[in-house]
XYZ file of C-alpha atoms in Angstrom:
379
model
C -108.472 -145.391 -52.162
C -108.069 -145.798 -48.403
C -105.486 -148.479 -47.579
C -105.251 -148.941 -43.801
C -103.164 -146.039 -42.429
C -102.644 -144.536 -45.879
C -105.175 -142.951 -48.221
C -104.061 -143.080 -51.851
C -105.450 -140.132 -53.797
C -106.592 -140.423 -57.405
C -104.155 -142.245 -59.676
C -101.217 -141.891 -57.288
C -98.810 -144.839 -57.361
C -97.438 -145.023 -53.836
C -94.243 -147.060 -53.886
C -93.699 -145.992 -50.288
C -96.239 -148.486 -48.989
C -95.006 -151.510 -47.052
C -98.066 -153.699 -47.384
C -99.196 -156.860 -49.199
C -101.013 -156.482 -52.479
C -104.791 -156.297 -52.072
C -105.333 -158.906 -54.789
C -103.165 -161.358 -52.830
C -105.078 -161.250 -49.542
C -106.785 -164.658 -49.037
C -110.345 -163.522 -48.331
C -112.036 -166.779 -49.376
C -109.724 -168.974 -47.313
C -110.190 -166.831 -44.218
C -113.973 -166.786 -44.661
C -114.026 -170.580 -44.909
C -111.713 -170.975 -41.902
C -113.851 -168.680 -39.741
C -116.964 -170.623 -40.745
C -115.369 -173.921 -39.862
C -114.443 -172.680 -36.396
C -117.928 -171.354 -35.732
C -119.532 -174.611 -36.883
C -117.507 -176.516 -34.265
C -119.271 -174.484 -31.527
C -116.273 -174.535 -29.205
C -116.737 -171.486 -26.996
C -113.222 -171.670 -25.563
C -111.795 -169.628 -28.445
C -114.147 -166.804 -27.410
C -112.837 -166.839 -23.824
C -109.805 -165.115 -22.347
C -106.787 -166.802 -23.876
C -103.976 -168.748 -22.240
C -101.175 -166.344 -21.328
C -98.695 -167.448 -24.001
C -101.373 -168.443 -26.509
C -103.580 -171.489 -26.951
C -101.558 -174.666 -26.570
C -103.025 -176.364 -29.641
C -102.344 -173.289 -31.784
C -98.752 -173.007 -30.582
C -98.322 -176.691 -31.356
C -99.547 -176.428 -34.945
C -97.507 -173.220 -35.406
C -94.387 -174.935 -34.075
C -94.857 -177.774 -36.563
C -95.270 -175.286 -39.416
C -92.179 -173.290 -38.429
C -90.116 -176.441 -37.958
C -90.877 -177.438 -41.533
C -90.453 -173.916 -42.931
C -87.173 -173.152 -41.126
C -85.673 -176.617 -41.405
C -84.809 -176.841 -37.729
C -86.915 -177.730 -34.645
C -89.107 -175.074 -33.045
C -90.858 -176.309 -29.897
C -94.309 -175.070 -28.930
C -93.045 -173.928 -25.519
C -90.628 -171.608 -27.347
C -93.529 -169.614 -28.809
C -95.611 -166.770 -27.402
C -98.526 -165.444 -29.454
C -98.692 -161.688 -30.046
C -100.737 -159.174 -32.011
C -97.958 -158.884 -34.584
C -94.334 -157.808 -34.637
C -95.022 -154.186 -33.680
C -96.912 -155.389 -30.632
C -94.253 -157.976 -29.808
C -91.552 -155.319 -30.010
C -93.585 -152.971 -27.822
C -94.202 -155.779 -25.316
C -90.476 -156.539 -25.097
C -89.679 -152.852 -24.630
C -92.175 -152.707 -21.762
C -90.501 -155.681 -20.076
C -86.829 -155.060 -20.857
C -86.233 -151.315 -20.936
C -86.549 -148.126 -18.922
C -86.558 -144.540 -20.208
C -83.092 -143.364 -21.299
C -81.835 -146.917 -21.764
C -79.749 -147.475 -24.896
C -80.832 -149.688 -27.773
C -78.592 -150.517 -30.707
C -80.079 -150.661 -34.198
C -78.759 -151.156 -37.684
C -78.130 -148.075 -39.796
C -80.490 -147.968 -41.653
C -83.351 -149.469 -39.654
C -87.118 -149.823 -39.868
C -88.568 -146.324 -39.542
C -91.466 -147.227 -37.248
C -89.247 -149.270 -34.932
C -87.211 -146.092 -34.490
C -90.414 -144.234 -33.651
C -91.492 -146.956 -31.221
C -88.165 -146.821 -29.381
C -88.472 -143.041 -29.167
C -91.973 -143.443 -27.708
C -90.424 -145.487 -24.886
C -87.862 -142.746 -24.258
C -84.946 -144.903 -25.394
C -81.632 -143.599 -26.697
C -80.953 -145.064 -30.129
C -77.442 -145.848 -31.359
C -77.040 -146.822 -35.008
C -74.450 -149.422 -36.037
C -73.228 -149.289 -39.668
C -74.164 -151.998 -42.156
C -72.876 -153.160 -45.521
C -74.042 -155.696 -48.106
C -73.525 -158.574 -45.661
C -75.488 -157.033 -42.810
C -74.495 -155.300 -39.604
C -70.734 -154.716 -39.389
C -69.820 -156.805 -36.351
C -66.481 -155.049 -35.740
C -68.361 -151.758 -35.419
C -70.853 -153.435 -33.086
C -68.092 -154.854 -30.912
C -66.447 -151.455 -30.650
C -69.756 -149.912 -29.548
C -70.311 -152.693 -26.998
C -66.978 -151.876 -25.371
C -68.270 -148.357 -24.746
C -71.782 -149.115 -23.497
C -74.152 -152.038 -23.013
C -77.532 -151.793 -24.754
C -80.838 -153.028 -23.385
C -80.897 -154.969 -26.654
C -79.787 -154.943 -30.265
C -82.661 -154.697 -32.760
C -81.920 -156.186 -36.185
C -83.812 -157.228 -39.302
C -81.514 -160.060 -40.376
C -83.367 -161.380 -43.431
C -84.589 -159.231 -46.355
C -84.034 -156.096 -44.352
C -86.457 -153.189 -44.285
C -85.432 -150.940 -46.000
C -82.208 -152.274 -47.538
C -83.401 -155.738 -48.618
C -80.093 -157.360 -47.602
C -79.719 -160.486 -45.475
C -77.106 -160.792 -42.752
C -74.653 -163.489 -43.804
C -74.265 -166.698 -41.829
C -70.825 -165.868 -40.408
C -72.067 -162.582 -39.012
C -75.115 -164.265 -37.469
C -72.755 -166.607 -35.681
C -70.619 -163.679 -34.508
C -73.695 -161.775 -33.296
C -74.703 -164.704 -31.122
C -71.161 -164.949 -29.768
C -71.085 -161.251 -28.923
C -74.425 -161.494 -27.121
C -72.850 -164.089 -24.838
C -69.581 -162.227 -24.322
C -71.187 -158.854 -23.589
C -74.379 -160.226 -21.991
C -77.021 -158.405 -24.046
C -80.241 -159.401 -25.798
C -80.839 -159.551 -29.543
C -84.304 -158.858 -30.949
C -84.567 -160.129 -34.532
C -87.453 -158.835 -36.646
C -88.177 -161.753 -38.990
C -91.202 -160.332 -40.807
C -89.882 -161.306 -44.242
C -87.909 -164.493 -43.620
C -90.510 -166.797 -45.187
C -90.906 -164.623 -48.319
C -87.710 -165.771 -49.988
C -86.753 -165.957 -53.678
C -83.234 -167.152 -52.862
C -82.105 -169.329 -49.926
C -81.557 -167.223 -46.803
C -79.357 -168.198 -43.856
C -81.172 -169.866 -40.951
C -83.030 -167.595 -38.508
C -81.055 -166.148 -35.614
C -82.303 -168.592 -32.894
C -80.421 -171.383 -34.688
C -77.178 -169.744 -33.553
C -78.344 -169.032 -29.987
C -76.940 -171.467 -27.394
C -77.533 -169.139 -24.464
C -81.171 -168.151 -24.943
C -80.428 -164.460 -25.536
C -82.215 -164.038 -28.880
C -85.847 -163.159 -29.549
C -87.178 -163.817 -33.063
C -90.344 -161.872 -33.872
C -92.635 -163.366 -36.509
C -95.932 -162.265 -38.000
C -98.800 -163.347 -40.208
C -99.090 -159.775 -41.523
C -96.875 -160.318 -44.565
C -97.556 -164.039 -45.140
C -101.345 -163.987 -44.651
C -103.012 -160.635 -43.864
C -101.993 -157.658 -41.683
C -105.564 -157.063 -40.509
C -105.437 -160.312 -38.558
C -103.043 -158.653 -36.052
C -101.404 -161.947 -35.182
C -97.782 -162.925 -34.697
C -95.393 -164.674 -32.354
C -92.232 -164.379 -30.309
C -89.800 -167.279 -30.660
C -87.434 -167.466 -27.703
C -86.106 -169.687 -24.945
C -89.001 -171.302 -23.033
C -87.740 -170.185 -19.630
C -87.583 -166.571 -20.811
C -91.136 -166.674 -22.153
C -92.440 -168.279 -18.972
C -91.059 -165.301 -17.094
C -93.584 -163.105 -18.914
C -96.669 -165.009 -17.685
C -97.066 -163.062 -14.443
C -97.154 -159.662 -16.153
C -100.220 -157.566 -15.464
C -101.378 -157.324 -19.058
C -101.456 -161.117 -19.468
C -102.985 -161.767 -16.055
C -105.703 -159.188 -16.678
C -106.499 -159.677 -20.359
C -105.211 -163.177 -21.003
C -103.209 -164.200 -24.030
C -103.374 -162.115 -27.156
C -105.915 -162.594 -29.941
C -107.364 -166.091 -29.261
C -110.225 -165.488 -31.737
C -107.925 -164.907 -34.712
C -105.594 -167.658 -33.533
C -108.396 -170.190 -33.897
C -109.056 -169.093 -37.489
C -105.388 -169.174 -38.468
C -105.063 -172.571 -36.758
C -107.421 -173.966 -39.405
C -105.475 -172.254 -42.208
C -102.234 -173.864 -41.021
C -103.440 -177.385 -40.254
C -105.202 -177.715 -43.615
C -102.003 -176.808 -45.477
C -103.473 -173.619 -46.891
C -100.861 -171.333 -45.339
C -97.954 -173.177 -46.928
C -99.619 -173.087 -50.346
C -100.490 -169.412 -49.939
C -96.896 -168.500 -49.092
C -95.632 -170.338 -52.177
C -98.117 -168.355 -54.279
C -96.996 -165.089 -52.670
C -93.346 -165.843 -53.375
C -94.062 -166.425 -57.054
C -95.996 -163.164 -57.375
C -93.503 -161.118 -55.379
C -90.521 -162.540 -57.257
C -92.092 -161.440 -60.555
C -92.953 -158.023 -59.161
C -89.438 -157.595 -57.775
C -87.984 -158.505 -61.164
C -90.281 -155.991 -62.860
C -89.299 -153.191 -60.501
C -85.606 -154.027 -60.878
C -85.693 -154.130 -64.678
C -87.750 -150.936 -64.848
C -85.261 -149.079 -62.638
C -82.336 -150.229 -64.787
C -84.141 -149.217 -67.947
C -85.527 -145.835 -66.867
C -82.969 -144.694 -64.276
C -79.716 -146.238 -65.548
C -77.389 -143.397 -64.543
C -79.137 -142.204 -61.403
C -79.942 -145.074 -59.078
C -77.963 -148.122 -57.939
C -79.322 -151.027 -55.932
C -78.978 -154.700 -55.082
C -81.528 -157.111 -56.508
C -83.714 -158.382 -53.666
C -83.607 -162.064 -52.710
C -86.967 -161.824 -50.974
C -89.069 -159.533 -48.830
C -90.820 -156.377 -50.061
C -88.263 -153.690 -50.870
C -85.575 -152.197 -53.077
C -83.231 -149.663 -51.469
C -82.192 -147.245 -54.214
C -79.050 -145.193 -53.810
C -79.121 -141.826 -55.583
C -76.101 -139.649 -56.435
C -74.337 -138.475 -53.290
C -75.478 -134.860 -53.388
C -79.121 -135.652 -54.086
C -81.714 -135.066 -51.374
C -84.531 -137.596 -51.335
C -86.895 -135.198 -49.567
C -86.577 -132.688 -52.415
C -86.936 -135.426 -55.027
C -90.108 -136.587 -53.285
C -91.679 -133.156 -53.782
C -91.090 -133.559 -57.515
C -92.387 -137.117 -57.412
C -95.661 -136.158 -55.768
C -96.314 -133.689 -58.580
C -95.967 -136.653 -60.977
C -98.351 -138.799 -58.896
C -95.743 -141.187 -57.570
C -94.504 -141.560 -54.007
C -91.726 -143.314 -52.082
C -90.137 -143.350 -48.639
C -87.141 -140.985 -48.370
C -84.039 -142.512 -46.847
C -83.592 -140.139 -43.914
C -86.687 -141.640 -42.275
C -84.740 -144.882 -41.760
C -81.720 -143.237 -40.184
C -81.076 -142.993 -36.457
C -78.471 -140.325 -37.250
C -80.379 -138.038 -39.595
C -78.428 -139.268 -42.616
C -79.133 -141.418 -45.682
C -80.540 -138.430 -47.549
C -79.543 -139.857 -50.934
C -81.521 -143.100 -50.569
C -85.137 -144.014 -51.244
C -87.137 -147.132 -50.387
C -89.393 -148.633 -53.046
C -91.924 -151.423 -52.402
C -92.725 -153.999 -55.091
C -95.321 -155.982 -53.088
C -98.440 -153.825 -53.247
C -98.835 -153.059 -56.969
C -99.192 -155.220 -60.046
C -96.364 -155.273 -62.558
C -97.905 -152.801 -65.013
C -98.387 -150.275 -62.218
C -94.797 -150.783 -61.071
C -93.557 -149.996 -64.577
C -95.688 -146.866 -64.691
C -94.486 -145.826 -61.237
C -90.843 -146.038 -62.308
C -91.570 -144.034 -65.463
C -93.073 -141.308 -63.289
C -90.087 -141.494 -60.960
C -87.760 -141.038 -63.940
C -89.712 -137.947 -65.006
C -89.433 -136.642 -61.457
C -85.671 -137.204 -61.513
C -85.398 -135.283 -64.792
C -87.218 -132.330 -63.212
C -84.971 -132.546 -60.144
C -81.836 -132.373 -62.317
C -83.202 -129.354 -64.200
C -83.969 -127.597 -60.922
C -80.459 -128.200 -59.621
């Protein structure tokens, strides 16, 4: 089966995926929304888009986010993007130069690390614990060098699944003011909560130094390639005169019009509630299966939302070697070293509970347990 960038061979269960479940993609709702937009015969949504995104779409999105976050988000604080990866790339193009330093959490999202490397940036990892980035370590690093920005995933982190606690979010905002640096918060999973997360980072931002990147990829469908940057209005207005926006206009007006209908009819809110119920059950299944089948090998924290479980293996284990065993048992995962800016985390693996149904998750863990048995015998 070919799933976007990844082709799944035979009966392989690939727990390394970071994608929504195929059965949960809202094909019928999107078909109906596209039809409704075409029936209206408004050709403007087929034109070059307004630089920051269509005003009516940003307005309906701001109303949705205000309700979802529980604090006001103004339409002029939003810029429409082609998703978080694109938003992050856009910010790098505007805010960095080759050999600039960016700070990241350790661990961090593997493809963000690759993106920063593509821009020729020097990556410095800041340690984390169960409450998020360790702010004392960050402050010590800031006294040595100033980054172009700090990239964090504050809520339901990829890969660790943790959420930065409220007190540390407050301290992060304070440090950004004291040391005069930007914070880029990847909020891909904030709306996929099973527990109650702290407010998003912009809530704690009095000085307009925080960018929050959001996306419809995880809450609707990744193929839409649609997302947003939430930031201070004056900062976003400074992007309008960039060549890419002046030449090509705002990003993805066609898809914006379709998603506009999904939001204003209340379908997005209902869909997210449905996703949270499914993902909570799948997360519980993966957690219970790991405790049953790998009781003495792996330790982890139960996820409060998002897509992932970050499994810690015994200290001397090497996830790359375990993965070779796993592939022979038709199960796959992401080895921990891929999420490290330092080449560490070899005894961790990332498992995704979002893509597969519960029965397949149970089978995947059984295969992983068999792989672990073979690994122990080999050692």
